[in-house]
Coordinates of C-alpha atoms in Angstrom, one line a residue:
A1 CA 29.4 -6.8 24.2
P2 CA 28.9 -4.0 21.6
L3 CA 26.6 -4.6 18.7
G4 CA 28.5 -6.2 15.8
K5 CA 31.2 -7.8 18.1
S6 CA 29.1 -10.3 19.9
P7 CA 29.0 -13.7 18.2
K8 CA 25.3 -14.0 18.9
M9 CA 22.6 -11.4 19.5
R10 CA 20.1 -11.7 22.3
E11 CA 16.5 -12.1 21.3
N12 CA 15.3 -8.9 22.9
E13 CA 18.2 -7.1 21.1
V14 CA 17.1 -8.4 17.7
Q15 CA 13.6 -7.1 18.4
R16 CA 14.9 -3.7 19.6
V17 CA 16.8 -3.4 16.4
L18 CA 13.9 -4.5 14.2
E19 CA 11.6 -2.1 15.9
A20 CA 14.0 0.9 15.5
V21 CA 14.8 0.1 11.9
L22 CA 11.2 -0.2 10.9
L23 CA 10.0 2.9 12.8
C24 CA 12.8 5.0 11.2
A25 CA 12.3 3.6 7.6
E26 CA 10.6 5.7 5.0
Q27 CA 9.4 2.7 3.0
P28 CA 8.4 -0.9 3.8
L29 CA 11.4 -3.1 4.2
S30 CA 11.7 -6.6 2.9
I31 CA 13.1 -9.6 4.9
Q32 CA 16.3 -9.4 2.8
Q33 CA 16.7 -5.7 3.7
L34 CA 16.1 -6.5 7.4
R35 CA 18.7 -9.3 7.3
K36 CA 21.2 -6.8 5.9
A37 CA 20.7 -4.6 8.9
F38 CA 22.1 -7.4 11.1
D39 CA 25.4 -8.0 9.3
P40 CA 27.6 -9.7 10.3
F41 CA 25.3 -11.8 12.5
D42 CA 23.8 -13.5 9.4
L43 CA 20.3 -14.0 10.9
S44 CA 18.1 -16.3 8.7
A45 CA 14.9 -15.2 7.1
D46 CA 13.0 -17.5 9.4
T47 CA 14.6 -15.9 12.4
I48 CA 13.6 -12.5 11.2
K49 CA 10.1 -13.6 10.5
H50 CA 9.9 -15.1 14.0
H51 CA 10.9 -11.9 15.7
L52 CA 8.6 -9.8 13.5
S53 CA 5.7 -12.0 14.7
I54 CA 6.7 -11.4 18.3
L55 CA 7.0 -7.7 17.6
Q56 CA 3.5 -7.6 16.0
Q57 CA 2.0 -9.1 19.1
S58 CA 3.8 -6.6 21.4
W59 CA 2.2 -3.7 19.4
Q60 CA -1.3 -5.1 19.4
N61 CA -2.8 -2.6 21.9
K62 CA -0.9 0.5 20.6
G63 CA -1.8 3.2 18.1
L64 CA 0.7 1.8 15.6
E65 CA 0.6 -1.6 14.1
L66 CA 3.3 -3.7 12.3
V67 CA 1.9 -5.0 9.0
Q68 CA 3.2 -6.9 6.0
V69 CA 2.5 -5.2 2.6
A70 CA 3.5 -5.9 -1.0
N71 CA 7.0 -4.3 -0.6
G72 CA 7.8 -5.7 2.9
W73 CA 7.1 -4.7 6.5
R74 CA 6.3 -1.4 8.0
F75 CA 4.7 0.3 11.0
Q76 CA 1.5 2.3 10.3
S77 CA -1.2 4.0 12.3
R78 CA -4.3 2.0 13.1
P79 CA -7.5 3.0 11.2
D80 CA -9.1 4.4 14.3
I81 CA -6.1 6.7 15.0
Q82 CA -5.9 8.2 11.5
P83 CA -8.7 10.8 12.0
Y84 CA -6.7 12.3 14.8
L85 CA -3.6 12.5 12.6
L86 CA -5.5 14.1 9.8
R87 CA -6.4 17.0 12.1
L88 CA -2.7 17.9 12.2
Q89 CA -2.3 18.0 8.4
N90 CA -1.7 21.5 7.1
D91 CA -2.6 20.6 3.5
R92 CA -6.1 19.6 2.5
P93 CA -6.4 15.9 1.7
V94 CA -6.3 15.1 -2.0
R95 CA -9.8 14.3 -3.3
Y96 CA -10.5 12.1 -6.3
S97 CA -13.5 12.2 -8.6
R98 CA -15.8 9.3 -9.1
A99 CA -14.5 8.8 -12.6
T100 CA -10.9 8.5 -11.3
L101 CA -12.0 6.0 -8.6
E102 CA -14.1 4.0 -11.0
T103 CA -11.1 3.8 -13.4
L104 CA -8.7 2.7 -10.6
A105 CA -11.2 0.1 -9.3
I106 CA -11.7 -1.4 -12.8
I107 CA -7.9 -1.6 -13.4
A108 CA -7.4 -3.1 -10.0
W109 CA -10.1 -5.8 -10.3
R110 CA -9.9 -6.5 -14.0
Q111 CA -6.2 -6.1 -14.8
P112 CA -4.6 -6.2 -17.2
V113 CA -7.0 -3.9 -19.1
T114 CA -6.7 -1.4 -21.9
R115 CA -8.2 2.0 -21.9
G116 CA -10.9 0.6 -24.3
D117 CA -11.7 -2.1 -21.8
I118 CA -12.3 0.5 -19.1
E119 CA -14.5 2.6 -21.4
D120 CA -16.6 -0.5 -22.3
I121 CA -17.2 -1.2 -18.6
R122 CA -17.8 2.4 -17.6
G123 CA -19.8 3.2 -20.7
V124 CA -18.0 6.6 -21.1
S125 CA -14.6 7.7 -22.3
V126 CA -11.6 7.8 -20.1
S127 CA -9.6 11.0 -20.2
T128 CA -5.9 11.0 -20.5
Q129 CA -5.8 13.1 -17.3
I130 CA -7.3 10.3 -15.3
I131 CA -4.7 7.8 -16.5
R132 CA -1.9 10.4 -15.8
T133 CA -3.3 11.1 -12.3
L134 CA -3.2 7.4 -11.4
E135 CA 0.3 6.9 -12.9
D136 CA 1.6 10.0 -11.2
R137 CA 0.2 8.7 -7.9
G138 CA 2.1 5.5 -8.5
W139 CA -1.0 3.3 -8.4
I140 CA -1.0 2.0 -12.0
E141 CA 1.6 1.2 -14.6
V142 CA 1.8 -0.2 -18.2
L143 CA 2.3 -4.0 -18.0
G144 CA 2.6 -4.6 -21.7
Y145 CA 0.7 -4.1 -25.0
R146 CA -2.2 -6.1 -26.4
D147 CA -1.6 -7.8 -29.7
A148 CA -4.3 -5.9 -31.5
P149 CA -4.5 -3.0 -33.9
G150 CA -2.8 0.1 -32.4
K151 CA -1.1 -2.1 -29.8
P152 CA -3.1 -0.6 -26.9
A153 CA -1.3 -0.4 -23.5
L154 CA -2.4 -2.9 -20.8
F155 CA -2.7 -1.3 -17.4
G156 CA -2.3 -2.9 -14.0
T157 CA -1.8 -1.8 -10.4
T158 CA 1.6 -1.4 -8.7
K159 CA 3.1 -2.6 -5.5
Q160 CA 2.7 1.0 -4.3
F161 CA -1.1 0.6 -4.7
L162 CA -1.0 -2.5 -2.6
D163 CA 1.1 -0.9 0.0
D164 CA -1.3 2.1 0.3
L165 CA -4.2 -0.4 0.7
S166 CA -2.0 -2.4 3.3
L167 CA -2.3 -5.5 1.1
R168 CA 0.3 -8.2 0.4
S169 CA -0.9 -9.2 -3.0
I170 CA -3.7 -8.5 -5.5
Q171 CA -5.4 -11.7 -4.4
D172 CA -6.2 -10.0 -1.1
L173 CA -8.6 -7.6 -2.8
P174 CA -12.3 -8.4 -2.0
A175 CA -14.3 -10.0 -4.8
L176 CA -15.8 -7.9 -7.5
D177 CA -18.6 -10.0 -9.0
T178 CA -20.5 -7.4 -11.1
P179 CA -19.9 -3.9 -12.4
Q180 CA -22.6 -2.8 -9.9
D181 CA -20.2 -3.6 -7.1
I182 CA -18.2 -0.5 -8.1
D183 CA -19.8 1.6 -5.3
V184 CA -18.7 -1.0 -2.8
I185 CA -15.2 -1.0 -4.2
Q186 CA -15.1 2.8 -4.0
Q187 CA -16.0 2.6 -0.3
T188 CA -13.2 0.0 0.1
L189 CA -10.7 2.4 -1.4
S190 CA -12.1 5.3 0.6
N191 CA -11.7 3.3 3.9
S192 CA -8.4 1.6 3.1
L193 CA -6.1 3.9 1.1
T194 CA -3.5 5.2 3.5
V195 CA -0.2 7.0 2.7
I196 CA 2.6 6.6 5.2
H197 CA 5.3 8.9 6.6
G198 CA 3.8 12.3 6.3
D199 CA 2.5 12.2 2.7
T200 CA -1.0 13.7 2.4
P201 CA -3.6 10.8 2.8
P202 CA -6.1 10.9 0.0
S203 CA -9.7 11.3 0.8
V204 CA -11.1 9.1 -1.9
G205 CA -14.7 8.7 -0.8
A206 CA -16.3 11.8 -2.1
E207 CA -16.6 13.2 -5.5
T208 CA -14.9 16.6 -6.2
A209 CA -16.4 19.5 -7.9
K210 CA -13.6 19.5 -10.4
K211 CA -13.8 16.3 -12.5
M212 CA -10.5 14.6 -13.3

């Protein structure tokens, strides 16, 4: 029977629809959004999760993988495939300075933090351009304001940052025990930050000549 008229969808049909919807989506899709795609069949959240798990397994040996990130589920290229995709990029990858990466790492691992907190940890001032760069990239946002003179803004990371790191939550970040671990964190960002669906993947491991 045509899709939408049958009282019950076959399991393989559910997986075909999930696969197509996720492959065509421009952003990660939540379970609720995926359920909406199956109206009027009214599939439960547990049913959707069950089929996502099966779909994950069926893609284990392919160049794409199905992953759960902060904003939902998506297909993305596997890390070992990304260098091949980068060769097809016409634009040069965005490169971030050490100062920008240090600032991002401190915000991610110490949030919520003020600009003054970041400067205390780094030992140098943080330029407005660094903060603006990270905000424009969608990786940080103002979470609130500290009850202190001047009401300094408290910064934290966004779900977009977690998505680009392929993480579900901030608790999935590796431990940062000392400020000296910043080099390890920078390498983590360099290896993990991935932008999906044709956006230019940032090359965040090397310091640029132009400081941000």
